[in-house]
Tab-separated table of C-alpha atoms in Angstrom:
chain	number	residue	atom	x	y	z
A	27	MET	CA	-30.356	-12.260	27.920
A	28	ALA	CA	-28.975	-14.678	25.362
A	29	GLY	CA	-29.118	-11.942	22.738
A	30	ASP	CA	-27.082	-9.582	24.966
A	31	ASN	CA	-24.433	-12.256	25.505
A	32	SER	CA	-24.213	-12.818	21.755
A	33	LYS	CA	-23.774	-9.133	21.112
A	34	GLN	CA	-21.075	-8.871	23.752
A	35	PHE	CA	-19.331	-11.886	22.283
A	36	TRP	CA	-19.256	-10.467	18.742
A	37	LYS	CA	-17.981	-7.126	19.960
A	38	ARG	CA	-15.097	-8.638	21.893
A	39	SER	CA	-14.125	-11.524	19.644
A	40	ALA	CA	-12.653	-9.590	16.707
A	41	LYS	CA	-10.483	-12.485	15.585
A	42	LEU	CA	-13.236	-15.081	15.279
A	43	PRO	CA	-14.889	-16.072	11.981
A	44	GLY	CA	-17.810	-14.012	10.808
A	45	SER	CA	-16.620	-10.708	12.232
A	46	ILE	CA	-14.995	-7.688	10.627
A	47	GLN	CA	-11.329	-7.766	11.616
A	48	PRO	CA	-9.903	-4.265	12.134
A	49	VAL	CA	-6.267	-3.839	11.117
A	50	TYR	CA	-4.498	-1.389	13.390
A	51	GLY	CA	-1.481	0.816	13.007
A	52	ALA	CA	-0.354	3.515	10.617
A	53	GLN	CA	-0.867	1.322	7.549
A	54	HIS	CA	-4.603	0.900	8.030
A	55	PRO	CA	-6.806	3.320	9.991
A	56	PRO	CA	-9.326	1.369	12.059
A	57	LEU	CA	-12.594	0.584	10.330
A	58	ASP	CA	-15.516	2.769	11.294
A	59	PRO	CA	-17.723	1.138	13.955
A	60	ARG	CA	-20.665	1.480	11.575
A	61	LEU	CA	-19.212	-1.419	9.583
A	62	THR	CA	-19.980	-3.866	12.364
A	63	LYS	CA	-23.067	-2.145	13.657
A	64	ASN	CA	-25.595	-4.052	11.538
A	65	PHE	CA	-23.823	-7.398	11.833
A	66	ILE	CA	-24.656	-7.941	15.514
A	67	LYS	CA	-28.391	-7.656	14.993
A	68	GLU	CA	-30.617	-10.715	15.222
A	69	ARG	CA	-31.973	-12.042	11.913
A	70	SER	CA	-35.472	-11.197	13.131
A	71	LYS	CA	-34.580	-7.480	13.038
A	72	VAL	CA	-33.416	-7.383	9.423
A	73	ASN	CA	-36.500	-5.525	8.237
A	74	ALA	CA	-36.559	-3.061	11.109
A	75	VAL	CA	-35.972	0.641	10.459
A	76	PRO	CA	-32.193	1.241	10.644
A	77	LEU	CA	-30.867	3.541	13.317
A	78	LYS	CA	-29.277	6.821	12.306
A	79	ASN	CA	-25.552	6.473	11.792
A	80	LYS	CA	-23.273	8.225	14.199
A	81	LYS	CA	-21.135	11.034	12.857
A	82	ALA	CA	-17.649	9.950	11.863
A	83	SER	CA	-14.990	10.519	14.477
A	84	SER	CA	-12.390	13.235	14.011
A	85	PHE	CA	-8.752	12.596	13.299
A	86	HIS	CA	-7.846	13.460	16.890
A	87	GLU	CA	-10.324	10.892	18.173
A	88	PHE	CA	-8.842	8.401	15.735
A	89	ALA	CA	-5.333	9.194	17.035
A	90	ARG	CA	-6.405	8.800	20.655
A	91	ASN	CA	-8.150	5.526	19.965
A	92	THR	CA	-5.102	4.044	18.249
A	93	SER	CA	-2.313	5.433	20.431
A	94	ASP	CA	-1.450	1.978	21.691
A	95	ALA	CA	-2.824	0.024	18.753
A	96	TRP	CA	0.508	-1.572	17.917
A	97	ASP	CA	0.137	-3.811	20.937
A	98	ILE	CA	-3.224	-5.154	19.797
A	99	GLY	CA	-3.189	-8.546	18.172
A	100	ASP	CA	0.607	-8.930	18.115
A	101	ASP	CA	0.823	-11.654	20.729
A	102	GLU	CA	0.177	-14.968	19.044
A	103	ASP	CA	-0.286	-16.775	22.342
A	104	GLU	CA	-3.311	-14.675	23.330
A	105	ASP	CA	-5.700	-16.720	25.434
A	106	PHE	CA	-9.240	-16.839	24.118
A	107	SER	CA	-10.420	-19.455	26.593
A	108	THR	CA	-11.257	-17.066	29.453
A	109	SER	CA	-14.690	-17.181	30.993
A	110	SER	CA	-15.673	-13.860	29.423
A	111	PHE	CA	-15.899	-15.465	25.981
A	112	GLN	CA	-19.024	-17.444	25.283
A	113	THR	CA	-19.438	-20.474	23.048
A	114	LEU	CA	-20.023	-19.454	19.416
A	115	ASN	CA	-23.758	-19.176	18.826
A	116	SER	CA	-24.429	-20.879	15.502
A	117	LYS	CA	-27.660	-18.943	14.960
A	118	VAL	CA	-25.853	-15.620	15.332
A	119	ALA	CA	-23.102	-16.799	12.961
A	120	LEU	CA	-25.638	-17.959	10.409
A	121	ALA	CA	-27.618	-14.723	10.636
A	122	THR	CA	-24.443	-12.678	10.272
A	123	ALA	CA	-23.285	-14.561	7.180
A	124	ALA	CA	-26.700	-14.270	5.591
A	125	GLN	CA	-26.862	-10.544	6.359
A	126	VAL	CA	-23.426	-9.910	4.825
A	127	LEU	CA	-24.371	-11.764	1.657
A	128	GLU	CA	-27.692	-10.000	1.381
A	129	ASN	CA	-26.165	-6.520	1.824
A	130	HIS	CA	-23.459	-7.062	-0.788
A	131	SER	CA	-25.327	-9.022	-3.432
A	132	LYS	CA	-28.372	-6.829	-4.106
A	133	LEU	CA	-26.851	-5.110	-7.141
A	134	ARG	CA	-24.704	-7.969	-8.415
A	135	VAL	CA	-26.414	-11.303	-7.854
A	136	LYS	CA	-29.530	-12.307	-9.787
A	137	PRO	CA	-32.696	-12.371	-7.646
A	138	GLU	CA	-33.237	-16.102	-8.053
A	139	ARG	CA	-29.666	-16.746	-6.953
A	140	SER	CA	-29.987	-14.614	-3.831
A	141	GLN	CA	-32.926	-16.738	-2.666
A	142	SER	CA	-30.700	-19.683	-1.771
A	143	THR	CA	-31.296	-21.285	1.571
A	144	ALA	CA	-29.293	-20.555	4.676
A	145	ALA	CA	-27.711	-23.981	4.368
A	146	ASP	CA	-26.459	-23.139	0.861
A	147	ILE	CA	-25.088	-19.851	2.116
A	148	THR	CA	-23.057	-21.391	4.889
A	149	ALA	CA	-21.803	-24.121	2.565
A	150	ASN	CA	-20.670	-21.803	-0.198
A	151	PHE	CA	-19.700	-18.583	1.611
A	152	LYS	CA	-15.986	-17.932	1.761
A	153	VAL	CA	-14.421	-14.797	3.206
A	154	ILE	CA	-11.870	-13.251	0.849
A	155	LYS	CA	-9.626	-10.747	2.579
A	156	SER	CA	-8.233	-8.901	-0.421
A	157	SER	CA	-8.439	-8.574	-4.164
A	158	SER	CA	-5.218	-10.563	-4.430
A	159	ASP	CA	-6.704	-13.453	-2.492
A	160	ALA	CA	-9.793	-13.212	-4.659
A	161	GLN	CA	-7.789	-13.730	-7.821
A	162	LEU	CA	-5.743	-16.568	-6.365
A	163	SER	CA	-8.721	-18.430	-4.970
A	164	ARG	CA	-11.218	-18.024	-7.827
A	165	ASN	CA	-12.908	-21.254	-8.783
A	166	SER	CA	-14.565	-21.902	-12.122
A	167	GLY	CA	-18.293	-21.891	-12.871
A	168	ASP	CA	-20.854	-21.830	-10.096
A	169	THR	CA	-18.925	-23.698	-7.421
A	170	CYS	CA	-18.961	-20.649	-5.181
A	171	LEU	CA	-20.842	-17.371	-4.941
A	172	ARG	CA	-19.413	-14.350	-6.706
A	173	ASN	CA	-17.102	-12.392	-4.441
A	174	PRO	CA	-19.342	-9.557	-3.193
A	175	LEU	CA	-16.464	-7.155	-2.529
A	176	HIS	CA	-15.444	-6.544	-6.143
A	177	LYS	CA	-16.856	-5.692	-9.533
A	178	GLN	CA	-15.404	-8.612	-11.449
A	179	GLN	CA	-16.816	-7.359	-14.737
A	180	SER	CA	-14.640	-4.228	-14.486
A	181	LEU	CA	-11.420	-6.207	-14.832
A	182	PRO	CA	-9.721	-6.175	-18.232
A	183	LEU	CA	-10.149	-9.262	-20.399
A	184	ARG	CA	-6.684	-10.734	-19.918
A	185	PRO	CA	-5.206	-13.960	-18.681
A	186	ILE	CA	-5.104	-14.055	-14.896
A	187	ILE	CA	-1.707	-12.947	-13.597
A	188	PRO	CA	-0.535	-14.635	-10.408
A	189	LEU	CA	-0.113	-12.396	-7.367
A	190	VAL	CA	3.579	-13.229	-7.338
A	191	ALA	CA	3.941	-12.118	-10.932
A	192	ARG	CA	7.384	-11.579	-12.321
A	193	ILE	CA	8.556	-8.272	-10.899
A	194	SER	CA	10.783	-7.842	-13.924
A	195	ASP	CA	7.862	-8.345	-16.318
A	196	GLN	CA	6.219	-4.943	-16.271
A	197	ASN	CA	4.031	-5.513	-19.296
A	198	ALA	CA	1.043	-7.449	-18.002
A	199	SER	CA	-0.484	-7.906	-21.449
A	200	GLY	CA	2.174	-10.362	-22.585
A	201	ALA	CA	3.770	-8.167	-25.263
A	202	PRO	CA	7.325	-8.947	-26.443
A	203	PRO	CA	9.873	-7.998	-23.761
A	204	MET	CA	11.923	-5.642	-25.970
A	205	THR	CA	10.609	-3.675	-28.944
A	206	VAL	CA	12.639	-1.558	-31.360
A	207	ARG	CA	11.473	1.582	-29.568
A	208	GLU	CA	12.536	0.159	-26.193
A	209	LYS	CA	15.963	-0.746	-27.574
A	210	THR	CA	16.373	2.817	-28.823
A	211	ARG	CA	15.399	4.178	-25.402
A	212	LEU	CA	17.829	1.842	-23.681
A	213	GLU	CA	20.662	3.071	-25.897
A	214	LYS	CA	19.768	6.672	-25.093
A	215	PHE	CA	19.888	5.921	-21.360
A	216	ARG	CA	23.259	4.222	-21.703
A	217	GLN	CA	24.639	7.177	-23.629
A	218	LEU	CA	23.373	9.619	-20.985
A	219	LEU	CA	24.790	7.567	-18.122
A	220	SER	CA	28.185	7.148	-19.774
A	221	ASN	CA	28.744	10.896	-20.211
A	222	HIS	CA	31.468	12.407	-18.044
A	223	ASN	CA	28.802	14.542	-16.327
A	224	THR	CA	25.339	13.082	-16.653
A	225	ASP	CA	22.703	15.642	-17.570
A	226	LEU	CA	20.222	15.026	-14.723
A	227	ASP	CA	17.486	17.161	-16.276
A	228	GLU	CA	17.640	15.120	-19.462
A	229	LEU	CA	17.772	11.914	-17.415
A	230	ARG	CA	14.603	12.927	-15.576
A	231	LYS	CA	12.879	13.699	-18.859
A	232	CYS	CA	13.805	10.264	-20.247
A	233	SER	CA	12.835	8.501	-17.013
A	234	TRP	CA	9.330	9.986	-16.721
A	235	PRO	CA	7.711	7.389	-19.050
A	236	GLY	CA	9.658	4.551	-17.380
A	237	VAL	CA	13.235	3.380	-16.958
A	238	PRO	CA	14.519	0.233	-18.713
A	239	ARG	CA	15.215	-2.568	-16.250
A	240	GLU	CA	18.864	-2.868	-17.335
A	241	VAL	CA	19.756	0.689	-16.275
A	242	ARG	CA	17.222	1.248	-13.497
A	243	PRO	CA	19.614	0.649	-10.541
A	244	VAL	CA	22.129	3.339	-11.540
A	245	THR	CA	19.348	5.678	-12.735
A	246	TRP	CA	17.544	5.461	-9.382
A	247	ARG	CA	20.795	6.136	-7.502
A	248	LEU	CA	21.324	9.265	-9.597
A	249	LEU	CA	17.739	10.544	-9.472
A	250	SER	CA	17.522	10.081	-5.701
A	251	GLY	CA	20.640	12.195	-5.196
A	252	TYR	CA	22.651	9.285	-3.803
A	253	LEU	CA	25.182	9.250	-6.662
A	254	PRO	CA	26.929	12.324	-8.126
A	255	ALA	CA	26.493	13.218	-11.787
A	256	ASN	CA	30.255	13.061	-12.338
A	257	THR	CA	31.219	9.518	-13.375
A	258	GLU	CA	34.716	9.766	-11.876
A	259	ARG	CA	33.328	10.417	-8.384
A	260	ARG	CA	30.731	7.638	-8.350
A	261	LYS	CA	32.928	4.726	-7.328
A	262	MET	CA	34.518	6.683	-4.493
A	263	THR	CA	31.116	7.972	-3.317
A	264	LEU	CA	29.605	4.489	-3.252
A	265	GLN	CA	32.533	3.124	-1.268
A	266	ARG	CA	32.399	5.963	1.257
A	267	LYS	CA	28.612	5.828	1.786
A	268	ARG	CA	28.576	2.053	2.144
A	269	GLU	CA	31.327	2.182	4.737
A	270	GLU	CA	29.459	4.950	6.544
A	271	TYR	CA	26.281	2.857	6.725
A	272	PHE	CA	28.056	-0.153	8.204
A	273	GLY	CA	29.723	2.212	10.636
A	274	PHE	CA	26.205	3.063	11.834
A	275	ILE	CA	25.505	-0.658	12.200
A	276	GLU	CA	28.535	-1.124	14.449
A	277	GLN	CA	27.705	1.991	16.432
A	278	TYR	CA	23.942	1.660	16.927
A	279	TYR	CA	22.595	-1.794	16.118
A	280	ASP	CA	23.526	-3.414	19.427
A	281	SER	CA	21.430	-0.779	21.199
A	282	ARG	CA	18.261	-2.484	19.927
A	283	ASN	CA	18.291	-4.559	23.122
A	284	GLU	CA	18.421	-1.479	25.363
A	285	GLU	CA	15.212	-0.628	27.179
A	286	HIS	CA	14.527	2.719	25.456
A	287	HIS	CA	14.861	1.114	21.986
A	288	GLN	CA	13.077	-2.157	22.674
A	289	ASP	CA	9.633	-0.909	21.598
A	290	THR	CA	10.996	0.367	18.284
A	291	TYR	CA	12.864	-2.845	17.527
A	292	ARG	CA	9.919	-4.989	18.610
A	293	GLN	CA	7.559	-3.209	16.209
A	294	ILE	CA	10.037	-3.506	13.348
A	295	HIS	CA	10.504	-7.188	14.131
A	296	ILE	CA	6.712	-7.680	14.005
A	297	ASP	CA	6.191	-5.729	10.773
A	298	ILE	CA	8.973	-7.276	8.674
A	299	PRO	CA	7.238	-10.661	8.096
A	300	ARG	CA	4.080	-8.753	7.075
A	301	THR	CA	5.944	-7.025	4.245
A	302	ASN	CA	4.717	-8.597	0.977
A	303	PRO	CA	3.973	-11.915	2.714
A	304	LEU	CA	3.156	-13.749	-0.548
A	305	ILE	CA	6.499	-13.000	-2.216
A	306	PRO	CA	9.076	-15.654	-1.173
A	307	LEU	CA	12.001	-13.231	-1.473
A	308	PHE	CA	10.824	-11.196	1.512
A	309	GLN	CA	10.236	-14.244	3.701
A	310	GLN	CA	13.878	-15.325	3.625
A	311	PRO	CA	15.537	-14.867	7.068
A	312	LEU	CA	18.577	-13.169	5.554
A	313	VAL	CA	16.410	-10.595	3.742
A	314	GLN	CA	14.382	-9.937	6.894
A	315	GLU	CA	17.590	-9.358	8.875
A	316	ILE	CA	18.684	-6.812	6.250
A	317	PHE	CA	15.356	-4.996	6.512
A	318	GLU	CA	15.544	-4.973	10.308
A	319	ARG	CA	18.951	-3.310	10.232
A	320	ILE	CA	17.892	-0.730	7.624
A	321	LEU	CA	14.731	0.262	9.487
A	322	PHE	CA	16.288	0.305	12.950
A	323	ILE	CA	19.251	2.463	11.889
A	324	TRP	CA	16.916	4.872	10.097
A	325	ALA	CA	14.699	5.140	13.196
A	326	ILE	CA	17.678	5.799	15.491
A	327	ARG	CA	18.993	8.500	13.174
A	328	HIS	CA	15.579	10.200	12.874
A	329	PRO	CA	14.272	10.564	16.441
A	330	ALA	CA	11.694	13.214	15.433
A	331	SER	CA	9.598	10.505	13.820
A	332	GLY	CA	11.226	7.222	14.747
A	333	TYR	CA	9.850	4.093	13.131
A	334	VAL	CA	6.222	4.210	11.981
A	335	GLN	CA	4.298	1.330	10.478
A	336	GLY	CA	4.300	1.678	6.726
A	337	ILE	CA	7.940	2.711	6.397
A	338	ASN	CA	8.811	-0.977	6.114
A	339	ASP	CA	7.022	-1.094	2.736
A	340	LEU	CA	9.152	1.726	1.341
A	341	VAL	CA	12.344	-0.354	1.477
A	342	THR	CA	11.099	-3.083	-0.845
A	343	PRO	CA	11.203	-1.305	-4.258
A	344	PHE	CA	14.794	-0.162	-3.681
A	345	PHE	CA	15.861	-3.601	-2.485
A	346	VAL	CA	14.305	-5.330	-5.510
A	347	VAL	CA	15.761	-2.851	-8.010
A	348	PHE	CA	19.294	-3.062	-6.596
A	349	LEU	CA	19.045	-6.847	-6.325
A	350	SER	CA	18.042	-7.060	-10.006
A	351	GLU	CA	21.466	-5.636	-10.876
A	352	TYR	CA	22.965	-9.007	-9.922
A	353	VAL	CA	20.108	-11.387	-10.765
A	354	GLU	CA	19.087	-12.455	-14.269
A	355	GLU	CA	16.104	-14.660	-13.382
A	356	ASP	CA	12.887	-13.756	-11.561
A	357	VAL	CA	13.811	-11.782	-8.487
A	358	GLU	CA	10.888	-12.753	-6.254
A	359	ASN	CA	11.975	-16.419	-6.053
A	360	PHE	CA	15.714	-15.812	-5.908
A	361	ASP	CA	17.668	-17.257	-2.963
A	362	VAL	CA	19.861	-14.409	-1.734
A	363	THR	CA	22.273	-16.843	-0.040
A	364	ASN	CA	23.664	-17.446	-3.539
A	365	LEU	CA	25.121	-13.934	-3.550
A	366	SER	CA	28.434	-12.995	-1.977
A	367	GLN	CA	28.575	-11.093	1.294
A	368	ASP	CA	30.032	-8.013	-0.433
A	369	ILE	CA	27.144	-7.834	-2.921
A	370	LEU	CA	24.549	-8.179	-0.162
A	371	ARG	CA	26.254	-5.437	1.834
A	372	SER	CA	26.191	-3.148	-1.204
A	373	ILE	CA	22.484	-3.789	-1.816
A	374	GLU	CA	21.695	-3.172	1.851
A	375	ALA	CA	23.629	0.100	2.082
A	376	ASP	CA	22.256	1.452	-1.217
A	377	SER	CA	18.680	0.605	-0.149
A	378	PHE	CA	19.198	2.417	3.151
A	379	TRP	CA	20.541	5.617	1.610
A	380	CYS	CA	17.957	5.815	-1.195
A	381	MET	CA	15.093	5.160	1.236
A	382	SER	CA	16.523	7.887	3.487
A	383	LYS	CA	16.573	10.331	0.570
A	384	LEU	CA	12.926	9.520	-0.181
A	385	LEU	CA	11.822	9.925	3.444
A	386	ASP	CA	13.653	13.244	3.792
A	387	GLY	CA	11.041	14.703	1.442
A	388	ILE	CA	7.988	13.290	3.248
A	389	GLN	CA	9.130	13.053	6.865
A	390	ASP	CA	6.184	15.139	8.099
A	391	ASN	CA	4.063	12.124	7.127
A	392	TYR	CA	5.600	10.236	10.043
A	393	THR	CA	6.169	12.803	12.797
A	394	PHE	CA	3.799	13.089	15.769
A	395	ALA	CA	0.111	13.103	14.675
A	396	GLN	CA	1.348	12.699	11.078
A	397	PRO	CA	0.473	16.262	9.946
A	398	GLY	CA	1.748	15.648	6.415
A	399	ILE	CA	-0.832	12.922	5.828
A	400	GLN	CA	-3.612	15.030	7.354
A	401	LYS	CA	-2.851	17.885	4.949
A	402	LYS	CA	-2.614	15.579	1.937
A	403	VAL	CA	-5.923	13.868	2.717
A	404	GLN	CA	-7.614	17.253	3.103
A	405	ALA	CA	-6.072	18.383	-0.187
A	406	LEU	CA	-7.298	15.188	-1.882
A	407	GLU	CA	-10.833	15.809	-0.623
A	408	GLU	CA	-10.795	19.375	-1.947
A	409	LEU	CA	-9.329	18.260	-5.275
A	410	VAL	CA	-11.900	15.484	-5.807
A	411	SER	CA	-14.720	17.906	-4.949
A	412	ARG	CA	-13.512	20.079	-7.826
A	413	ILE	CA	-12.824	17.433	-10.465
A	414	ASP	CA	-15.720	15.027	-9.786
A	415	GLU	CA	-18.412	16.519	-7.595
A	416	GLN	CA	-20.675	13.511	-8.125
A	417	VAL	CA	-18.182	11.115	-6.514
A	418	HIS	CA	-17.515	13.598	-3.716
A	419	ASN	CA	-21.225	13.995	-2.949
A	420	HIS	CA	-21.661	10.204	-3.092
A	421	PHE	CA	-19.099	9.875	-0.286
A	422	ARG	CA	-20.853	12.590	1.718
A	423	ARG	CA	-24.236	10.961	1.234
A	424	TYR	CA	-23.049	7.704	2.782
A	425	GLU	CA	-20.765	9.461	5.328
A	426	VAL	CA	-17.535	8.032	3.975
A	427	GLU	CA	-14.572	10.069	5.217
A	428	TYR	CA	-11.534	10.367	2.953
A	429	LEU	CA	-9.295	9.589	5.924
A	430	GLN	CA	-10.810	6.118	6.136
A	431	PHE	CA	-9.298	5.019	2.818
A	432	ALA	CA	-6.808	7.696	1.723
A	433	PHE	CA	-4.718	7.518	4.911
A	434	ARG	CA	-3.192	4.277	3.668
A	435	TRP	CA	-2.710	5.701	0.164
A	436	MET	CA	-0.605	8.538	1.570
A	437	ASN	CA	1.166	6.560	4.256
A	438	ASN	CA	2.232	3.710	1.955
A	439	LEU	CA	2.421	5.642	-1.339
A	440	LEU	CA	-0.226	3.315	-2.880
A	441	MET	CA	2.012	0.280	-2.325
A	442	ARG	CA	-0.843	-1.651	-0.716
A	443	GLU	CA	-3.140	-0.902	-3.650
A	444	LEU	CA	-0.788	-1.884	-6.514
A	445	PRO	CA	1.346	-4.918	-7.394
A	446	LEU	CA	5.043	-4.406	-6.701
A	447	ARG	CA	5.897	-4.317	-10.411
A	448	CYS	CA	3.523	-1.345	-10.773
A	449	THR	CA	5.010	0.427	-7.763
A	450	ILE	CA	8.474	0.205	-9.325
A	451	ARG	CA	7.186	1.696	-12.581
A	452	LEU	CA	5.333	4.407	-10.644
A	453	TRP	CA	8.514	5.327	-8.767
A	454	ASP	CA	10.366	5.813	-12.068
A	455	THR	CA	8.094	8.813	-12.606
A	456	TYR	CA	8.022	9.946	-8.963
A	457	GLN	CA	11.807	10.261	-9.008
A	458	SER	CA	11.608	12.224	-12.271
A	459	GLU	CA	9.086	14.730	-10.887
A	460	PRO	CA	9.962	17.608	-8.554
A	461	GLU	CA	8.516	16.569	-5.173
A	462	GLY	CA	7.182	13.448	-6.824
A	463	PHE	CA	6.619	11.466	-3.617
A	464	SER	CA	4.769	14.319	-1.938
A	465	HIS	CA	3.165	16.818	-4.299
A	466	PHE	CA	2.681	14.763	-7.471
A	467	HIS	CA	1.512	11.761	-5.440
A	468	LEU	CA	-1.578	13.768	-4.465
A	469	TYR	CA	-2.663	13.998	-8.118
A	470	VAL	CA	-1.898	10.323	-8.695
A	471	CYS	CA	-4.206	9.465	-5.784
A	472	ALA	CA	-6.943	11.687	-7.235
A	473	ALA	CA	-6.607	10.054	-10.663
A	474	PHE	CA	-6.564	6.617	-9.010
A	475	LEU	CA	-9.781	7.362	-7.142
A	476	ILE	CA	-11.628	8.699	-10.189
A	477	LYS	CA	-10.482	5.638	-12.154
A	478	TRP	CA	-13.007	3.653	-10.077
A	479	ARG	CA	-15.857	6.187	-10.244
A	480	LYS	CA	-18.314	3.742	-11.879
A	481	GLU	CA	-17.711	1.101	-9.219
A	482	ILE	CA	-17.921	3.752	-6.482
A	483	LEU	CA	-21.232	5.142	-7.715
A	484	ASP	CA	-22.667	1.615	-8.003
A	485	GLU	CA	-22.122	1.061	-4.263
A	486	GLU	CA	-25.033	2.361	-2.219
A	487	ASP	CA	-24.042	1.705	1.365
A	488	PHE	CA	-21.211	2.707	3.669
A	489	GLN	CA	-19.681	-0.703	4.167
A	490	GLY	CA	-19.805	-1.550	0.449
A	491	LEU	CA	-17.933	1.634	-0.406
A	492	LEU	CA	-15.252	1.076	2.197
A	493	MET	CA	-14.792	-2.562	1.236
A	494	LEU	CA	-14.384	-1.564	-2.406
A	495	LEU	CA	-11.886	1.213	-1.663
A	496	GLN	CA	-9.774	-1.037	0.535
A	497	ASN	CA	-9.759	-3.939	-1.953
A	498	LEU	CA	-9.475	-2.389	-5.408
A	499	PRO	CA	-8.857	-5.061	-8.099
A	500	THR	CA	-5.487	-4.031	-9.558
A	501	ILE	CA	-3.920	-7.504	-9.743
A	502	HIS	CA	-3.947	-7.339	-13.575
A	503	TRP	CA	-2.296	-3.945	-13.801
A	504	GLY	CA	0.917	-3.387	-15.713
A	505	ASN	CA	2.733	-0.680	-17.667
A	506	GLU	CA	-0.295	0.353	-19.706
A	507	GLU	CA	-2.529	1.067	-16.722
A	508	ILE	CA	0.190	2.906	-14.795
A	509	GLY	CA	0.988	4.987	-17.876
A	510	LEU	CA	-2.649	6.057	-18.215
A	511	LEU	CA	-2.874	6.784	-14.485
A	512	LEU	CA	0.232	8.981	-14.610
A	513	ALA	CA	-0.995	10.808	-17.708
A	514	GLU	CA	-4.269	11.657	-15.974
A	515	ALA	CA	-2.384	12.732	-12.827
A	516	TYR	CA	-0.191	15.030	-14.935
A	517	ARG	CA	-3.286	16.538	-16.545
A	518	LEU	CA	-4.793	17.241	-13.117
A	519	LYS	CA	-1.542	18.758	-11.905
A	520	TYR	CA	-1.348	20.981	-14.970
A	521	MET	CA	-4.953	22.139	-14.457
A	522	PHE	CA	-4.870	22.713	-10.710
A	523	ALA	CA	-1.331	23.057	-9.356
A	524	ASP	CA	-0.272	25.297	-12.235
A	525	ALA	CA	-3.555	27.246	-12.134
A	526	PRO	CA	-4.365	27.726	-8.444
A	527	ASN	CA	-7.589	29.637	-9.064
A	528	HIS	CA	-9.123	26.468	-10.511
A	529	TYR	CA	-8.460	24.826	-7.185
A	530	ARG	CA	-10.402	27.399	-5.176
A	531	ARG	CA	-14.166	27.637	-5.025
């Protein structure tokens, strides 16, 4: 009877220590129940024959199960003291911690080290939620066990870069900020942008390998279609579009308190503080108010999709790039109250319009049942089966569904997998490619997945694979890694998109 109570407790107490915490909403599909299946067993059953895993649920089952997931875990005053919750059983907690360590350390930890006592395990075990946290909380020597979720030896031999690395410093290897070649490129950009009619095809060609920070704001406005190529019309266009946006604010923003818009505004209000929570810039009240207005106005003007979790992330690169036009020092620690009201209004309006242009090309990702993401995940599965059958069969062997990790890659355009500085560099190329955020992104995701093939093939259980894929160690990445990723994605696109017969079996 005590064992049944313990099992019931662990199933219902998702927020308590020692349990897998599912993250709901469009950003993260819920973890497969097989992840927690083995954790609720008694320690005495460790050597028993494992039960056969259930078949993975379909996308429609996933959609039904998460239809009201936004309401789960959002209320901070949730009462956990009801009679249905039992007192934490220390034996169950100890057995769970030991089981987690044992499952994840077989291939990484030396045998003599894995024989530590249960007391040592509980003293040293520390849950690390993400690869970013792992880098920030690493201690030297043997003071704690190696993080079982990552292959630390696969990281490049570089100085550790803080999570809140300088967004403006794209070169993670510490190279000089401006080489002769970069100065020449900058001059070419300035010449292109100063022409009476900017040649957009040439601008795209120059932007593909990256846009210099000094000219990125105006280049992004042009490549997104927000600014006209004619220099004489730009000032007038900016003035008109900015006035139009703040006209929307006056017309629609007060309706956020109306009953039929309350759910939308409430979800936006919840998601904003979760946007890059470790970067101080995005935790400033004034910045969060700007994001709330941008997202709410976009949702009101696009009723077919409305607001969906994940769209909040797509504002941040535009906001940072347009802010950098007025800020010399590191952007992530800048206090925006030091800027004038007119400058802040310009940044806000430009971020809204450029984000809108981006979403116009991928809106089927966010309409009902998110058909765009379903198609892209299916296409990714087919593509990986053609380019690396070994990885594909490895997923099938351990019943890992592509939807379980690639949903977030498509929904957030890899923003949750890469540092913000890398996302900005990636978007230089996306805006240079035809259908960069939709079609080319598929090949970037395929190249990104194959980049970790060694680590993937080293994992030999379902939960290890999913933990790896949801916590890939990219904290060190900079221009070099993104450049190689994009080159491989272009090669795949050239082989498959431009030669469709290669894509078919």
